[in-house]
XYZ file of C-alpha atoms in Angstrom:
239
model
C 0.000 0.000 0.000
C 1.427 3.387 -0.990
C 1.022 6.573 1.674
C -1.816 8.086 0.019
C -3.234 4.629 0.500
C -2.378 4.179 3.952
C -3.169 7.571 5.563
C -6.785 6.983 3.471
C -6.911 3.859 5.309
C -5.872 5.281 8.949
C -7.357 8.983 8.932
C -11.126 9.064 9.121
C -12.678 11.017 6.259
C -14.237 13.207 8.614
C -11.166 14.624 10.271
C -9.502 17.959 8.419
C -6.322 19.246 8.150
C -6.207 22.113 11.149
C -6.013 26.035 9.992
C -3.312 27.991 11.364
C -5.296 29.220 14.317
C -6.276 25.673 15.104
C -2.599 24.347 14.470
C -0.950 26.758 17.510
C -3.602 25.436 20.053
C -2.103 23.207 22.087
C -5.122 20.940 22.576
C -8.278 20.864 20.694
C -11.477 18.299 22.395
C -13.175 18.301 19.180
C -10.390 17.132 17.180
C -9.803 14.472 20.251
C -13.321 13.560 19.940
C -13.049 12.859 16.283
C -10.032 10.878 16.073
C -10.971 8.531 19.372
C -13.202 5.892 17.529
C -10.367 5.293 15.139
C -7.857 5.350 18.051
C -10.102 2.567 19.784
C -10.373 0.496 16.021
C -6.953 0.480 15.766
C -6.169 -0.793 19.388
C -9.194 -3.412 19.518
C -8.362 -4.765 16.041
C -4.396 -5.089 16.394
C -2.992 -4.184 19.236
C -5.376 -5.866 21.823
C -5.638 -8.457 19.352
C -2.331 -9.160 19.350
C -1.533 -8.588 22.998
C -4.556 -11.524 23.458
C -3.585 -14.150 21.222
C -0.079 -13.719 21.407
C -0.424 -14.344 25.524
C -2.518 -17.106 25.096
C 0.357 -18.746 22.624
C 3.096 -17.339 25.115
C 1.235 -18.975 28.001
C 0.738 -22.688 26.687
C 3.749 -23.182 24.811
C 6.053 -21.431 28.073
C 4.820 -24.363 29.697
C 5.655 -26.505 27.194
C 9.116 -25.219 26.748
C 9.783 -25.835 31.043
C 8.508 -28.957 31.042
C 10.748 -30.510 27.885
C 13.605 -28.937 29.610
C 13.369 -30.799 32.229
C 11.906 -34.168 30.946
C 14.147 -34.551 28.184
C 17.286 -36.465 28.195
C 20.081 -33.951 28.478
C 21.375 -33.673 24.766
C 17.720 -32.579 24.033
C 17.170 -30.378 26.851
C 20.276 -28.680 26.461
C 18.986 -28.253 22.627
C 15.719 -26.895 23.348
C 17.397 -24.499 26.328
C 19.938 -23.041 23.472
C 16.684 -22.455 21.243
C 14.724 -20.667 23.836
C 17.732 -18.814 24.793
C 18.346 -17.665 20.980
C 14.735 -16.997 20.600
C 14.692 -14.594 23.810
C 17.843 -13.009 22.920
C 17.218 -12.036 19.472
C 15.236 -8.445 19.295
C 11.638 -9.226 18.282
C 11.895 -6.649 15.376
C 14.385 -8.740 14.095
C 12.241 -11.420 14.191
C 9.096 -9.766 12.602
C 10.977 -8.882 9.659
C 13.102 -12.000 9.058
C 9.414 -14.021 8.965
C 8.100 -11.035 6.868
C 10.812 -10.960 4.107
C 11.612 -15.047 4.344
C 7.735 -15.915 4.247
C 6.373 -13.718 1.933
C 3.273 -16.246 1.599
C 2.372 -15.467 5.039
C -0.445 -12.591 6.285
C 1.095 -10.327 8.698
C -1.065 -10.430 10.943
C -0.129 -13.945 11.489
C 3.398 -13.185 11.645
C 2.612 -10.710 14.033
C 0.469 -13.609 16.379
C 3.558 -16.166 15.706
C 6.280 -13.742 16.691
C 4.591 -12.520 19.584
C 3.650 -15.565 20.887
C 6.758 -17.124 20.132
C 9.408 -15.012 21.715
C 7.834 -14.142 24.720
C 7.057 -17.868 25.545
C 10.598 -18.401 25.802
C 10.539 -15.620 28.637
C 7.412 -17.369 30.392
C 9.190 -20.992 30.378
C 11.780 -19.539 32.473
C 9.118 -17.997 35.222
C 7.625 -21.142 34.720
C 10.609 -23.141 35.481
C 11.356 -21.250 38.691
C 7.820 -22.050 39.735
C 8.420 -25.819 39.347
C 11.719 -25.610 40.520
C 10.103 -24.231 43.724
C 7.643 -27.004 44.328
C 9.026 -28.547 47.670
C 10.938 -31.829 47.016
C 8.640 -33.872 49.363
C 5.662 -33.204 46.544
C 7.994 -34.966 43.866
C 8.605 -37.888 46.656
C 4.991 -38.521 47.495
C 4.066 -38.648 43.704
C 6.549 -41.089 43.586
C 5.365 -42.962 46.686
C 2.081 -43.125 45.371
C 2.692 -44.898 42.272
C 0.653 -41.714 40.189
C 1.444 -41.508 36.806
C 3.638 -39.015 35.003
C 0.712 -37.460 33.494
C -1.538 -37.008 36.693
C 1.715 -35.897 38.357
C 2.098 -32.775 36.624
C -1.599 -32.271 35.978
C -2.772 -32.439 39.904
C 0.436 -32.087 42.077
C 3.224 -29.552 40.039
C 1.233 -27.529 37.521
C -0.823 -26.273 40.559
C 1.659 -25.474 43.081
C 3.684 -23.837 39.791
C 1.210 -21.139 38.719
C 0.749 -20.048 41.921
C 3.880 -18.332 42.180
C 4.136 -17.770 38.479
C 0.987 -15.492 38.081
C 1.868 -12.245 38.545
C 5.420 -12.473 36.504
C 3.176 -13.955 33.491
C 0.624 -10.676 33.821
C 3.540 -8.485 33.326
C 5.218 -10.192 30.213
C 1.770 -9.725 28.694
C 1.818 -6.142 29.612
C 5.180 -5.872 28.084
C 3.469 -7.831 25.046
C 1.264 -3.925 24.994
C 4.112 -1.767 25.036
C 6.267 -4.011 22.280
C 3.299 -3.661 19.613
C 4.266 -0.582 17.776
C 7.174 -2.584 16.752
C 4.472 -3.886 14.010
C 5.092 -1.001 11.553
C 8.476 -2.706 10.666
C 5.681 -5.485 9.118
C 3.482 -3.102 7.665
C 0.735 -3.561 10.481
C -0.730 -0.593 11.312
C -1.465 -0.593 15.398
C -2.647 2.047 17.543
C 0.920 4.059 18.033
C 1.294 4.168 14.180
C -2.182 5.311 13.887
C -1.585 8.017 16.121
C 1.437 8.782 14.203
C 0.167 8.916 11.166
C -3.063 10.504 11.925
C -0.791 13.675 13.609
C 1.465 13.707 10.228
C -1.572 14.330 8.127
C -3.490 16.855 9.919
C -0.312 18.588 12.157
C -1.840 17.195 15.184
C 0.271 14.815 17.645
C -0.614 15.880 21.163
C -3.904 14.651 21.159
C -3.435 11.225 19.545
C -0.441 10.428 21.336
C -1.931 11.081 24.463
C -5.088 8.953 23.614
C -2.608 6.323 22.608
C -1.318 6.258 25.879
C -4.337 6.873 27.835
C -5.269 3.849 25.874
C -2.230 2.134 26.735
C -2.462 2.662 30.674
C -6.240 1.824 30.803
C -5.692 -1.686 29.470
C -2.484 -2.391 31.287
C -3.837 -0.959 34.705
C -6.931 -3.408 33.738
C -4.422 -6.316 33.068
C -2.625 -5.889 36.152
C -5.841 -5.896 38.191
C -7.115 -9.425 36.832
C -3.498 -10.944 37.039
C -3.712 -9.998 41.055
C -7.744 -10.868 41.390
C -6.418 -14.090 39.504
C -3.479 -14.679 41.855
C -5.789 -14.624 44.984
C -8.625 -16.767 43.523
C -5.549 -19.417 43.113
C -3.920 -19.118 46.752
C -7.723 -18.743 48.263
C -7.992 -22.178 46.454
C -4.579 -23.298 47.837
């Protein structure tokens, strides 16, 4: 998509390019008014998006990650640590645009999803290591005693006793997952800081989007933050 395209695509046809006069005030409520639905389509349909899916990928496969690590035989584990670590270490904009430019058959939106979900998985199976790793040793030893299978063990007995001290570290990696998703405009996606962006290049404008964008931005994490700790309770009140 060329510019013209893309500012027709991210500036609503309503909003006009400011006068003089209108240009030197420093903040106008009409013009905040105006741009705020686009704002909000921009953050529900990529960035939240994103953030969503992209947790719910890190989430699952973090677990994953932890538990090969420490099931597999050593050769392997050491294999899929060195992966991880890679993964983690590597910026994610390098990431976005190696999948962009190497799989050119790919949306990239689902780039975006992969990536996200992806590299910050490698961050949760760490905090989910360090929750296994702090399940007491007698826990192992009566699973043992017991005779209960592999399967049951970690299901019932570690998984539990794991998230409970892994819940509020996984709440902020997917707060960090907010604040990484302007990195998308190195993909062509355009999320709600681009928007802003381009929205204040066309019409001279940039206090007002760019402090709806973080409004935005503070709103959902502060509303993140209070589930992760409202979800952290509900799990030691069931402990």
């Amino acid at each position: 998509m060329n510019m013209l395209g893309l500012l027709a695509h991210v500036v609503p046809a309503t909003v006009d390019t400011p006068d003089i006069d209108d240009s030197t005030s420093f903040w106008r409520w009409d013009f905040a008014w105006e741009v705020l639905p686009q704002m909000l389509s921009s953050f529900l349909q990529v960035t939240l998006l994103v953030t969503v899916v992209g947790t719910m990928i890190a989430v699952v496969l973090g677990l994953v990650i932890a538990i090969l690590i420490r099931l597999l035989p050593k050769p392997l584990s050491l294999l899929v640590t060195w992966i991880a670590n890679f993964i983690r270490m590597t910026p994610i904009v390098v990431q976005l645009l190696v999948l962009f430019y190497g799989f050119v058959w790919m949306e990239p939106m689902t780039i975006a999803l992969l990536v996200y979900g992806v590299h910050y998985s490698t961050y949760m199976s760490e905090v989910y290591r360090a929750g296994i790793d702090s399940v007491p040793t007698g826990q192992w030893e009566a699973t043992t005693a017991l005779s209960m299978p592999a399967t049951r063990t970690w299901r019932r007995v570690i998984i539990p006793q794991a998230l409970r001290s892994t819940v509020p570290s996984l709440g902020n990696y997917a707060i960090s997952m907010f604040k990484d998703t302007p990195f998308l405009i190195s993909i062509s996606v355009m999320e709600m800081v681009t928007t802003a962006l381009e929205i204040g290049g066309f019409t001279y404008r940039y206090i007002e989007t760019i402090t709806i964008a973080g409004l935005i931005f503070l709103i959902a994490s502060y509303g993140t933050a209070v589930l992760v700790n409202r979800l952290e309770k509900a799990l030691a009140y069931a402990h």
